[in-house]
Amino acid sequence: MLPRVETDEEWDEIVPDETVMRPGAADLCARLGLAGAPLTRFPDGSQPVYAVGDTHVLKLFPGAAAQDGVAEGRVLTHLQDRLPVPTPRVRDFGPYENGWQYVLMSRLEGENLAAVWDRVPRGDQERIVGEVGETLAVLHALDPAPLGDVLGPGDWGAFLDRQRARAVDRQRAHGLPEHWLEQIPDFLASVPLPRAPHPSLLHTEVMRQHLLVDPDGWRPTGLFDFEPAMIGDRAYDFVGVGLFVTRGRPDLLALLSRAYGHTFEPSTLLAYTLLHVYSNLPWYLRELGAPAEGTLDALARAWFATE
């Protein structure tokens, strides 16, 4: 009951339209044995996602992003009961109609960490950050080989080359001022990044927005959204950590790094920030601000230092 979505124009027309999406989601739920369960669409996220009753979540992937659905289903299945912080349990995943893919998963309990962070006592903030570091250490220690057929990028060095070649144009398209743009090539050339790192399973977007906590004790209760997972250098996962978990606070990044068991150079993390698939430096500058020096070296220290 969902029409084919293969282009950006089709995505913009169909995916936001609940008169189209909701009947399709209801039809799929009926096929999955959940007929009549109330559907509530979550307002955030790049893909259409519905709460199905109180205990399930249905995530839909149009044909243009179908491989992401396959990847998320496989990754969540691979991770079940293997991380210190719970991840959604996969109930079913696979193809629907007209190129659509779906993942039906358990609904995690808790409140979104980004929404409640300011209510969390400082000591609990520090404990949560430490648990994020411990969880990342376990994630990165898992063997990613069983997922090698569904997760990219494959050749890490070639991936870095592609990202470098587009780095300036990508940030220019986001509106980054010229005095920052002109620094990018030399900064990236100055930072040695491994072309064949030990392969780690990467979430790629570890951020408060993708973590849940129980407000009764502030314990992490969920890590979700593995749709953009990759296999590559473990330092790449610390882009989201530094920008959206510790948010430029050296004390929190130091604590998280100790729990993780390794501290990365600030220049390495800013280089990966510029090379990240979803890199948007103007947005990060609005969120975290910029040092008075106005250089990328200073920016690396401001956002990713641990002392």
PDB file of C-alpha atoms in Angstrom:
ATOM      1  CA  MET A   1       0.000   0.000   0.000  1.00  0.00           C
ATOM      2  CA  LEU A   2       3.006   2.299   0.005  1.00  0.00           C
ATOM      3  CA  PRO A   3       4.037   3.772  -3.360  1.00  0.00           C
ATOM      4  CA  ARG A   4       7.534   3.466  -4.734  1.00  0.00           C
ATOM      5  CA  VAL A   5      10.005   6.124  -3.498  1.00  0.00           C
ATOM      6  CA  GLU A   6      13.272   6.248  -5.429  1.00  0.00           C
ATOM      7  CA  THR A   7      13.980   9.969  -5.923  1.00  0.00           C
ATOM      8  CA  ASP A   8      14.326  12.995  -3.644  1.00  0.00           C
ATOM      9  CA  GLU A   9      11.190  14.465  -5.191  1.00  0.00           C
ATOM     10  CA  GLU A  10       9.180  11.320  -4.433  1.00  0.00           C
ATOM     11  CA  TRP A  11      10.600  11.276  -0.904  1.00  0.00           C
ATOM     12  CA  ASP A  12       9.562  14.891  -0.266  1.00  0.00           C
ATOM     13  CA  GLU A  13       6.088  14.243  -1.614  1.00  0.00           C
ATOM     14  CA  ILE A  14       5.298  10.894   0.004  1.00  0.00           C
ATOM     15  CA  VAL A  15       7.285  10.324   3.210  1.00  0.00           C
ATOM     16  CA  PRO A  16       5.880  13.329   5.158  1.00  0.00           C
ATOM     17  CA  ASP A  17       2.302  12.643   3.989  1.00  0.00           C
ATOM     18  CA  GLU A  18       0.443  10.755   6.719  1.00  0.00           C
ATOM     19  CA  THR A  19      -2.557  10.198   4.459  1.00  0.00           C
ATOM     20  CA  VAL A  20      -0.237   7.931   2.466  1.00  0.00           C
ATOM     21  CA  MET A  21       2.126   6.620   5.132  1.00  0.00           C
ATOM     22  CA  ARG A  22      -0.298   5.695   7.912  1.00  0.00           C
ATOM     23  CA  PRO A  23      -2.470   3.298   5.877  1.00  0.00           C
ATOM     24  CA  GLY A  24       0.670   1.561   4.647  1.00  0.00           C
ATOM     25  CA  ALA A  25       2.066   1.269   8.175  1.00  0.00           C
ATOM     26  CA  ALA A  26      -1.274  -0.084   9.405  1.00  0.00           C
ATOM     27  CA  ASP A  27      -1.395  -2.633   6.587  1.00  0.00           C
ATOM     28  CA  LEU A  28       2.124  -3.824   7.383  1.00  0.00           C
ATOM     29  CA  CYS A  29       1.315  -4.072  11.094  1.00  0.00           C
ATOM     30  CA  ALA A  30      -1.698  -6.225  10.260  1.00  0.00           C
ATOM     31  CA  ARG A  31       0.523  -8.547   8.218  1.00  0.00           C
ATOM     32  CA  LEU A  32       2.884  -8.744  11.198  1.00  0.00           C
ATOM     33  CA  GLY A  33       0.116  -9.764  13.601  1.00  0.00           C
ATOM     34  CA  LEU A  34      -0.450  -6.326  15.117  1.00  0.00           C
ATOM     35  CA  ALA A  35      -3.753  -5.399  13.480  1.00  0.00           C
ATOM     36  CA  GLY A  36      -5.575  -2.628  15.300  1.00  0.00           C
ATOM     37  CA  ALA A  37      -2.610  -1.534  17.399  1.00  0.00           C
ATOM     38  CA  PRO A  38      -2.531   2.264  17.761  1.00  0.00           C
ATOM     39  CA  LEU A  39       0.099   3.978  15.626  1.00  0.00           C
ATOM     40  CA  THR A  40       1.894   7.125  16.749  1.00  0.00           C
ATOM     41  CA  ARG A  41       4.448   8.625  14.412  1.00  0.00           C
ATOM     42  CA  PHE A  42       7.591   9.978  16.041  1.00  0.00           C
ATOM     43  CA  PRO A  43       8.257  13.586  14.981  1.00  0.00           C
ATOM     44  CA  ASP A  44      12.044  13.233  14.619  1.00  0.00           C
ATOM     45  CA  GLY A  45      14.319  11.150  12.431  1.00  0.00           C
ATOM     46  CA  SER A  46      15.143  10.851   8.775  1.00  0.00           C
ATOM     47  CA  GLN A  47      12.946   7.777   8.251  1.00  0.00           C
ATOM     48  CA  PRO A  48       9.244   7.353   9.098  1.00  0.00           C
ATOM     49  CA  VAL A  49       9.061   5.665  12.515  1.00  0.00           C
ATOM     50  CA  TYR A  50       5.932   4.677  14.445  1.00  0.00           C
ATOM     51  CA  ALA A  51       5.230   3.548  17.965  1.00  0.00           C
ATOM     52  CA  VAL A  52       2.982   0.510  17.639  1.00  0.00           C
ATOM     53  CA  GLY A  53       1.042   0.308  20.866  1.00  0.00           C
ATOM     54  CA  ASP A  54       3.232   0.582  23.941  1.00  0.00           C
ATOM     55  CA  THR A  55       5.761  -2.142  23.220  1.00  0.00           C
ATOM     56  CA  HIS A  56       6.795  -2.042  19.545  1.00  0.00           C
ATOM     57  CA  VAL A  57       8.384   0.377  17.092  1.00  0.00           C
ATOM     58  CA  LEU A  58       8.048   0.125  13.311  1.00  0.00           C
ATOM     59  CA  LYS A  59      10.717   1.826  11.225  1.00  0.00           C
ATOM     60  CA  LEU A  60      10.131   2.143   7.488  1.00  0.00           C
ATOM     61  CA  PHE A  61      12.702   2.615   4.753  1.00  0.00           C
ATOM     62  CA  PRO A  62      11.665   3.654   1.234  1.00  0.00           C
ATOM     63  CA  GLY A  63      13.388   2.144  -1.761  1.00  0.00           C
ATOM     64  CA  ALA A  64      15.882   5.017  -1.922  1.00  0.00           C
ATOM     65  CA  ALA A  65      17.107   3.972   1.544  1.00  0.00           C
ATOM     66  CA  ALA A  66      16.218   0.284   1.495  1.00  0.00           C
ATOM     67  CA  GLN A  67      19.779  -0.853   2.157  1.00  0.00           C
ATOM     68  CA  ASP A  68      19.747   1.148   5.392  1.00  0.00           C
ATOM     69  CA  GLY A  69      16.795  -0.935   6.542  1.00  0.00           C
ATOM     70  CA  VAL A  70      18.623  -4.165   5.804  1.00  0.00           C
ATOM     71  CA  ALA A  71      21.668  -2.842   7.643  1.00  0.00           C
ATOM     72  CA  GLU A  72      19.762  -1.739  10.729  1.00  0.00           C
ATOM     73  CA  GLY A  73      17.921  -5.035  11.005  1.00  0.00           C
ATOM     74  CA  ARG A  74      21.146  -6.988  10.719  1.00  0.00           C
ATOM     75  CA  VAL A  75      23.120  -4.757  13.110  1.00  0.00           C
ATOM     76  CA  LEU A  76      20.458  -4.806  15.822  1.00  0.00           C
ATOM     77  CA  THR A  77      20.191  -8.580  15.540  1.00  0.00           C
ATOM     78  CA  HIS A  78      23.978  -8.853  15.837  1.00  0.00           C
ATOM     79  CA  LEU A  79      24.009  -6.623  18.945  1.00  0.00           C
ATOM     80  CA  GLN A  80      21.182  -8.242  20.881  1.00  0.00           C
ATOM     81  CA  ASP A  81      22.140  -8.504  24.578  1.00  0.00           C
ATOM     82  CA  ARG A  82      25.796  -7.740  23.821  1.00  0.00           C
ATOM     83  CA  LEU A  83      26.125  -4.118  24.978  1.00  0.00           C
ATOM     84  CA  PRO A  84      25.965  -2.699  28.520  1.00  0.00           C
ATOM     85  CA  VAL A  85      23.177  -0.336  27.402  1.00  0.00           C
ATOM     86  CA  PRO A  86      20.093  -2.001  25.891  1.00  0.00           C
ATOM     87  CA  THR A  87      19.426  -1.797  22.166  1.00  0.00           C
ATOM     88  CA  PRO A  88      16.082  -2.504  20.475  1.00  0.00           C
ATOM     89  CA  ARG A  89      15.239  -6.175  20.052  1.00  0.00           C
ATOM     90  CA  VAL A  90      14.357  -7.048  16.482  1.00  0.00           C
ATOM     91  CA  ARG A  91      10.976  -8.727  16.184  1.00  0.00           C
ATOM     92  CA  ASP A  92      11.047  -8.914  12.391  1.00  0.00           C
ATOM     93  CA  PHE A  93      12.642  -7.163   9.433  1.00  0.00           C
ATOM     94  CA  GLY A  94      12.529  -7.504   5.689  1.00  0.00           C
ATOM     95  CA  PRO A  95      10.894  -6.265   2.475  1.00  0.00           C
ATOM     96  CA  TYR A  96       7.390  -4.844   2.294  1.00  0.00           C
ATOM     97  CA  GLU A  97       6.093  -3.552  -1.083  1.00  0.00           C
ATOM     98  CA  ASN A  98       7.437  -1.405  -3.915  1.00  0.00           C
ATOM     99  CA  GLY A  99      10.998  -1.502  -2.622  1.00  0.00           C
ATOM    100  CA  TRP A 100      10.193  -0.581   0.986  1.00  0.00           C
ATOM    101  CA  GLN A 101      11.993  -2.272   3.864  1.00  0.00           C
ATOM    102  CA  TYR A 102      10.929  -2.373   7.493  1.00  0.00           C
ATOM    103  CA  VAL A 103      12.302  -3.163  10.930  1.00  0.00           C
ATOM    104  CA  LEU A 104       9.844  -4.091  13.680  1.00  0.00           C
ATOM    105  CA  MET A 105      11.573  -3.801  17.047  1.00  0.00           C
ATOM    106  CA  SER A 106      10.897  -3.543  20.743  1.00  0.00           C
ATOM    107  CA  ARG A 107      10.254  -0.114  22.208  1.00  0.00           C
ATOM    108  CA  LEU A 108      12.956   0.935  24.659  1.00  0.00           C
ATOM    109  CA  GLU A 109      11.957   2.507  27.946  1.00  0.00           C
ATOM    110  CA  GLY A 110      13.161   5.877  29.191  1.00  0.00           C
ATOM    111  CA  GLU A 111      13.337   9.531  28.215  1.00  0.00           C
ATOM    112  CA  ASN A 112      15.516  11.065  25.537  1.00  0.00           C
ATOM    113  CA  LEU A 113      18.786  12.194  27.091  1.00  0.00           C
ATOM    114  CA  ALA A 114      18.954  15.361  24.980  1.00  0.00           C
ATOM    115  CA  ALA A 115      15.558  16.454  26.273  1.00  0.00           C
ATOM    116  CA  VAL A 116      16.314  15.883  29.959  1.00  0.00           C
ATOM    117  CA  TRP A 117      20.059  16.633  30.170  1.00  0.00           C
ATOM    118  CA  ASP A 118      19.614  19.908  32.030  1.00  0.00           C
ATOM    119  CA  ARG A 119      17.558  18.107  34.698  1.00  0.00           C
ATOM    120  CA  VAL A 120      20.209  15.468  35.303  1.00  0.00           C
ATOM    121  CA  PRO A 121      22.386  16.152  38.388  1.00  0.00           C
ATOM    122  CA  ARG A 122      26.046  16.714  37.608  1.00  0.00           C
ATOM    123  CA  GLY A 123      27.178  13.505  39.262  1.00  0.00           C
ATOM    124  CA  ASP A 124      24.673  11.505  37.224  1.00  0.00           C
ATOM    125  CA  GLN A 125      25.740  13.303  34.045  1.00  0.00           C
ATOM    126  CA  GLU A 126      29.294  12.146  34.707  1.00  0.00           C
ATOM    127  CA  ARG A 127      28.163   8.581  35.396  1.00  0.00           C
ATOM    128  CA  ILE A 128      26.070   8.495  32.215  1.00  0.00           C
ATOM    129  CA  VAL A 129      29.018   9.746  30.168  1.00  0.00           C
ATOM    130  CA  GLY A 130      31.214   7.038  31.683  1.00  0.00           C
ATOM    131  CA  GLU A 131      28.662   4.382  30.767  1.00  0.00           C
ATOM    132  CA  VAL A 132      28.601   5.683  27.202  1.00  0.00           C
ATOM    133  CA  GLY A 133      32.379   5.231  27.086  1.00  0.00           C
ATOM    134  CA  GLU A 134      32.105   1.685  28.426  1.00  0.00           C
ATOM    135  CA  THR A 135      29.395   0.867  25.905  1.00  0.00           C
ATOM    136  CA  LEU A 136      31.492   2.161  23.017  1.00  0.00           C
ATOM    137  CA  ALA A 137      34.442   0.076  24.194  1.00  0.00           C
ATOM    138  CA  VAL A 138      32.298  -3.068  24.062  1.00  0.00           C
ATOM    139  CA  LEU A 139      30.808  -2.108  20.685  1.00  0.00           C
ATOM    140  CA  HIS A 140      34.222  -1.531  19.152  1.00  0.00           C
ATOM    141  CA  ALA A 141      35.567  -4.810  20.545  1.00  0.00           C
ATOM    142  CA  LEU A 142      32.900  -6.876  18.775  1.00  0.00           C
ATOM    143  CA  ASP A 143      33.872  -8.706  15.596  1.00  0.00           C
ATOM    144  CA  PRO A 144      32.207  -6.796  12.731  1.00  0.00           C
ATOM    145  CA  ALA A 145      32.997  -9.473  10.136  1.00  0.00           C
ATOM    146  CA  PRO A 146      29.466 -11.000  10.139  1.00  0.00           C
ATOM    147  CA  LEU A 147      28.170  -7.603   8.992  1.00  0.00           C
ATOM    148  CA  GLY A 148      30.748  -7.021   6.276  1.00  0.00           C
ATOM    149  CA  ASP A 149      28.276  -7.827   3.510  1.00  0.00           C
ATOM    150  CA  VAL A 150      25.832  -5.072   4.540  1.00  0.00           C
ATOM    151  CA  LEU A 151      27.990  -2.314   6.035  1.00  0.00           C
ATOM    152  CA  GLY A 152      30.388   0.012   4.234  1.00  0.00           C
ATOM    153  CA  PRO A 153      32.527   1.630   3.301  1.00  0.00           C
ATOM    154  CA  GLY A 154      34.780  -1.362   2.581  1.00  0.00           C
ATOM    155  CA  ASP A 155      38.102   0.222   1.727  1.00  0.00           C
ATOM    156  CA  TRP A 156      38.628   2.790   4.494  1.00  0.00           C
ATOM    157  CA  GLY A 157      41.465   4.560   2.696  1.00  0.00           C
ATOM    158  CA  ALA A 158      39.369   4.995  -0.423  1.00  0.00           C
ATOM    159  CA  PHE A 159      36.515   6.302   1.722  1.00  0.00           C
ATOM    160  CA  LEU A 160      38.827   8.918   3.247  1.00  0.00           C
ATOM    161  CA  ASP A 161      40.015   9.942  -0.218  1.00  0.00           C
ATOM    162  CA  ARG A 162      36.432  10.458  -1.403  1.00  0.00           C
ATOM    163  CA  GLN A 163      35.530  12.464   1.683  1.00  0.00           C
ATOM    164  CA  ARG A 164      38.656  14.642   1.414  1.00  0.00           C
ATOM    165  CA  ALA A 165      37.949  15.399  -2.227  1.00  0.00           C
ATOM    166  CA  ARG A 166      34.496  16.756  -1.332  1.00  0.00           C
ATOM    167  CA  ALA A 167      35.259  18.272   2.068  1.00  0.00           C
ATOM    168  CA  VAL A 168      35.505  21.926   1.039  1.00  0.00           C
ATOM    169  CA  ASP A 169      32.548  21.833  -1.339  1.00  0.00           C
ATOM    170  CA  ARG A 170      30.417  20.059   1.276  1.00  0.00           C
ATOM    171  CA  GLN A 171      31.042  22.744   3.894  1.00  0.00           C
ATOM    172  CA  ARG A 172      30.639  25.537   1.335  1.00  0.00           C
ATOM    173  CA  ALA A 173      27.222  24.139   0.459  1.00  0.00           C
ATOM    174  CA  HIS A 174      26.315  24.364   4.151  1.00  0.00           C
ATOM    175  CA  GLY A 175      27.373  28.013   4.214  1.00  0.00           C
ATOM    176  CA  LEU A 176      30.734  27.833   5.986  1.00  0.00           C
ATOM    177  CA  PRO A 177      32.560  31.188   5.745  1.00  0.00           C
ATOM    178  CA  GLU A 178      35.589  31.401   3.476  1.00  0.00           C
ATOM    179  CA  HIS A 179      38.138  31.923   6.264  1.00  0.00           C
ATOM    180  CA  TRP A 180      37.288  28.447   7.571  1.00  0.00           C
ATOM    181  CA  LEU A 181      37.017  26.859   4.117  1.00  0.00           C
ATOM    182  CA  GLU A 182      40.508  27.927   3.080  1.00  0.00           C
ATOM    183  CA  GLN A 183      42.022  26.147   6.086  1.00  0.00           C
ATOM    184  CA  ILE A 184      40.475  22.736   5.407  1.00  0.00           C
ATOM    185  CA  PRO A 185      42.897  21.278   2.812  1.00  0.00           C
ATOM    186  CA  ASP A 186      46.067  22.058   4.792  1.00  0.00           C
ATOM    187  CA  PHE A 187      44.508  20.955   8.064  1.00  0.00           C
ATOM    188  CA  LEU A 188      43.434  17.597   6.634  1.00  0.00           C
ATOM    189  CA  ALA A 189      46.851  17.124   5.017  1.00  0.00           C
ATOM    190  CA  SER A 190      48.502  17.676   8.415  1.00  0.00           C
ATOM    191  CA  VAL A 191      46.565  14.968  10.251  1.00  0.00           C
ATOM    192  CA  PRO A 192      47.671  11.357   9.693  1.00  0.00           C
ATOM    193  CA  LEU A 193      44.653   9.054   9.566  1.00  0.00           C
ATOM    194  CA  PRO A 194      44.950   5.277   9.180  1.00  0.00           C
ATOM    195  CA  ARG A 195      44.076   3.954   5.736  1.00  0.00           C
ATOM    196  CA  ALA A 196      43.662   0.394   6.969  1.00  0.00           C
ATOM    197  CA  PRO A 197      42.629   0.630  10.641  1.00  0.00           C
ATOM    198  CA  HIS A 198      41.665  -2.292  12.813  1.00  0.00           C
ATOM    199  CA  PRO A 199      38.009  -2.697  11.770  1.00  0.00           C
ATOM    200  CA  SER A 200      35.469  -1.691  14.394  1.00  0.00           C
ATOM    201  CA  LEU A 201      31.690  -1.706  14.284  1.00  0.00           C
ATOM    202  CA  LEU A 202      30.697   1.977  14.384  1.00  0.00           C
ATOM    203  CA  HIS A 203      27.378   3.495  15.369  1.00  0.00           C
ATOM    204  CA  THR A 204      28.575   6.775  13.704  1.00  0.00           C
ATOM    205  CA  GLU A 205      26.003   9.003  15.468  1.00  0.00           C
ATOM    206  CA  VAL A 206      26.470   8.478  19.209  1.00  0.00           C
ATOM    207  CA  MET A 207      24.714  11.528  20.611  1.00  0.00           C
ATOM    208  CA  ARG A 208      22.374  12.447  23.435  1.00  0.00           C
ATOM    209  CA  GLN A 209      19.501  12.362  20.947  1.00  0.00           C
ATOM    210  CA  HIS A 210      20.068   8.613  20.433  1.00  0.00           C
ATOM    211  CA  LEU A 211      20.280   7.702  24.123  1.00  0.00           C
ATOM    212  CA  LEU A 212      17.480   7.062  26.609  1.00  0.00           C
ATOM    213  CA  VAL A 213      17.647   7.299  30.389  1.00  0.00           C
ATOM    214  CA  ASP A 214      15.381   6.390  33.288  1.00  0.00           C
ATOM    215  CA  PRO A 215      14.606   9.601  35.212  1.00  0.00           C
ATOM    216  CA  ASP A 216      14.263   7.505  38.362  1.00  0.00           C
ATOM    217  CA  GLY A 217      18.003   7.166  39.006  1.00  0.00           C
ATOM    218  CA  TRP A 218      19.190   8.445  35.597  1.00  0.00           C
ATOM    219  CA  ARG A 219      20.432   5.092  34.327  1.00  0.00           C
ATOM    220  CA  PRO A 220      20.907   4.673  30.564  1.00  0.00           C
ATOM    221  CA  THR A 221      18.098   2.491  29.241  1.00  0.00           C
ATOM    222  CA  GLY A 222      18.706   2.543  25.509  1.00  0.00           C
ATOM    223  CA  LEU A 223      20.952   3.256  22.551  1.00  0.00           C
ATOM    224  CA  PHE A 224      19.183   3.301  19.209  1.00  0.00           C
ATOM    225  CA  ASP A 225      19.327   4.384  15.544  1.00  0.00           C
ATOM    226  CA  PHE A 226      21.955   2.086  14.053  1.00  0.00           C
ATOM    227  CA  GLU A 227      20.750   2.821  10.527  1.00  0.00           C
ATOM    228  CA  PRO A 228      24.010   4.648   9.534  1.00  0.00           C
ATOM    229  CA  ALA A 229      26.340   2.051  11.092  1.00  0.00           C
ATOM    230  CA  MET A 230      29.696   1.434   9.393  1.00  0.00           C
ATOM    231  CA  ILE A 231      32.860  -0.605   9.802  1.00  0.00           C
ATOM    232  CA  GLY A 232      36.029   1.433  10.177  1.00  0.00           C
ATOM    233  CA  ASP A 233      38.346   3.367  12.473  1.00  0.00           C
ATOM    234  CA  ARG A 234      37.000   3.537  16.030  1.00  0.00           C
ATOM    235  CA  ALA A 235      38.007   7.206  16.351  1.00  0.00           C
ATOM    236  CA  TYR A 236      35.284   8.068  13.802  1.00  0.00           C
ATOM    237  CA  ASP A 237      32.645   7.321  16.455  1.00  0.00           C
ATOM    238  CA  PHE A 238      34.063  10.040  18.690  1.00  0.00           C
ATOM    239  CA  VAL A 239      32.890  12.784  16.323  1.00  0.00           C
ATOM    240  CA  GLY A 240      29.316  12.435  17.563  1.00  0.00           C
ATOM    241  CA  VAL A 241      30.551  11.857  21.100  1.00  0.00           C
ATOM    242  CA  GLY A 242      32.538  15.091  21.258  1.00  0.00           C
ATOM    243  CA  LEU A 243      29.943  17.213  19.487  1.00  0.00           C
ATOM    244  CA  PHE A 244      26.703  15.860  20.922  1.00  0.00           C
ATOM    245  CA  VAL A 245      27.455  13.937  24.138  1.00  0.00           C
ATOM    246  CA  THR A 246      30.251  15.859  25.856  1.00  0.00           C
ATOM    247  CA  ARG A 247      29.652  19.000  23.735  1.00  0.00           C
ATOM    248  CA  GLY A 248      33.082  20.548  24.018  1.00  0.00           C
ATOM    249  CA  ARG A 249      33.495  19.937  27.758  1.00  0.00           C
ATOM    250  CA  PRO A 250      37.037  18.633  28.357  1.00  0.00           C
ATOM    251  CA  ASP A 251      36.137  17.185  31.760  1.00  0.00           C
ATOM    252  CA  LEU A 252      33.348  15.051  30.314  1.00  0.00           C
ATOM    253  CA  LEU A 253      35.358  13.888  27.295  1.00  0.00           C
ATOM    254  CA  ALA A 254      38.259  12.987  29.603  1.00  0.00           C
ATOM    255  CA  LEU A 255      35.916  10.962  31.799  1.00  0.00           C
ATOM    256  CA  LEU A 256      34.354   9.217  28.824  1.00  0.00           C
ATOM    257  CA  SER A 257      37.771   8.485  27.315  1.00  0.00           C
ATOM    258  CA  ARG A 258      39.009   6.945  30.572  1.00  0.00           C
ATOM    259  CA  ALA A 259      35.952   4.701  30.680  1.00  0.00           C
ATOM    260  CA  TYR A 260      36.534   3.816  27.029  1.00  0.00           C
ATOM    261  CA  GLY A 261      40.209   3.063  27.637  1.00  0.00           C
ATOM    262  CA  HIS A 262      41.773   5.388  25.077  1.00  0.00           C
ATOM    263  CA  THR A 263      42.121   9.108  24.393  1.00  0.00           C
ATOM    264  CA  PHE A 264      42.233  10.379  20.815  1.00  0.00           C
ATOM    265  CA  GLU A 265      44.119  13.416  19.587  1.00  0.00           C
ATOM    266  CA  PRO A 266      41.860  16.457  19.111  1.00  0.00           C
ATOM    267  CA  SER A 267      43.227  16.969  15.596  1.00  0.00           C
ATOM    268  CA  THR A 268      42.240  13.410  14.671  1.00  0.00           C
ATOM    269  CA  LEU A 269      38.689  13.959  15.845  1.00  0.00           C
ATOM    270  CA  LEU A 270      38.304  17.281  14.042  1.00  0.00           C
ATOM    271  CA  ALA A 271      39.686  15.708  10.865  1.00  0.00           C
ATOM    272  CA  TYR A 272      37.054  12.983  11.124  1.00  0.00           C
ATOM    273  CA  THR A 273      34.469  15.696  11.845  1.00  0.00           C
ATOM    274  CA  LEU A 274      35.296  17.289   8.495  1.00  0.00           C
ATOM    275  CA  LEU A 275      35.261  13.900   6.742  1.00  0.00           C
ATOM    276  CA  HIS A 276      32.125  12.541   8.398  1.00  0.00           C
ATOM    277  CA  VAL A 277      29.364  11.448   6.038  1.00  0.00           C
ATOM    278  CA  TYR A 278      26.953  13.936   7.632  1.00  0.00           C
ATOM    279  CA  SER A 279      29.472  16.698   8.375  1.00  0.00           C
ATOM    280  CA  ASN A 280      27.971  20.167   8.799  1.00  0.00           C
ATOM    281  CA  LEU A 281      30.538  22.497  10.362  1.00  0.00           C
ATOM    282  CA  PRO A 282      28.328  25.626  10.353  1.00  0.00           C
ATOM    283  CA  TRP A 283      25.744  23.770  12.431  1.00  0.00           C
ATOM    284  CA  TYR A 284      28.383  22.616  14.925  1.00  0.00           C
ATOM    285  CA  LEU A 285      29.759  26.157  15.188  1.00  0.00           C
ATOM    286  CA  ARG A 286      26.283  27.446  15.986  1.00  0.00           C
ATOM    287  CA  GLU A 287      25.848  24.754  18.623  1.00  0.00           C
ATOM    288  CA  LEU A 288      29.262  24.903  20.302  1.00  0.00           C
ATOM    289  CA  GLY A 289      30.807  28.203  19.284  1.00  0.00           C
ATOM    290  CA  ALA A 290      34.316  28.913  17.983  1.00  0.00           C
ATOM    291  CA  PRO A 291      37.544  29.936  19.710  1.00  0.00           C
ATOM    292  CA  ALA A 292      38.751  33.502  19.299  1.00  0.00           C
ATOM    293  CA  GLU A 293      41.787  32.351  17.303  1.00  0.00           C
ATOM    294  CA  GLY A 294      39.547  31.321  14.426  1.00  0.00           C
ATOM    295  CA  THR A 295      41.765  28.404  13.356  1.00  0.00           C
ATOM    296  CA  LEU A 296      40.959  24.731  12.868  1.00  0.00           C
ATOM    297  CA  ASP A 297      43.793  23.788  15.234  1.00  0.00           C
ATOM    298  CA  ALA A 298      42.194  25.897  17.947  1.00  0.00           C
ATOM    299  CA  LEU A 299      38.773  24.500  17.085  1.00  0.00           C
ATOM    300  CA  ALA A 300      40.078  20.944  17.524  1.00  0.00           C
ATOM    301  CA  ARG A 301      41.289  21.805  21.018  1.00  0.00           C
ATOM    302  CA  ALA A 302      38.092  23.641  21.918  1.00  0.00           C
ATOM    303  CA  TRP A 303      35.799  20.762  20.973  1.00  0.00           C
ATOM    304  CA  PHE A 304      37.905  17.648  21.562  1.00  0.00           C
ATOM    305  CA  ALA A 305      40.512  18.405  24.239  1.00  0.00           C
ATOM    306  CA  THR A 306      40.466  16.328  27.435  1.00  0.00           C
ATOM    307  CA  GLU A 307      42.339  18.748  29.679  1.00  0.00           C
TER     308      GLU A 307
END
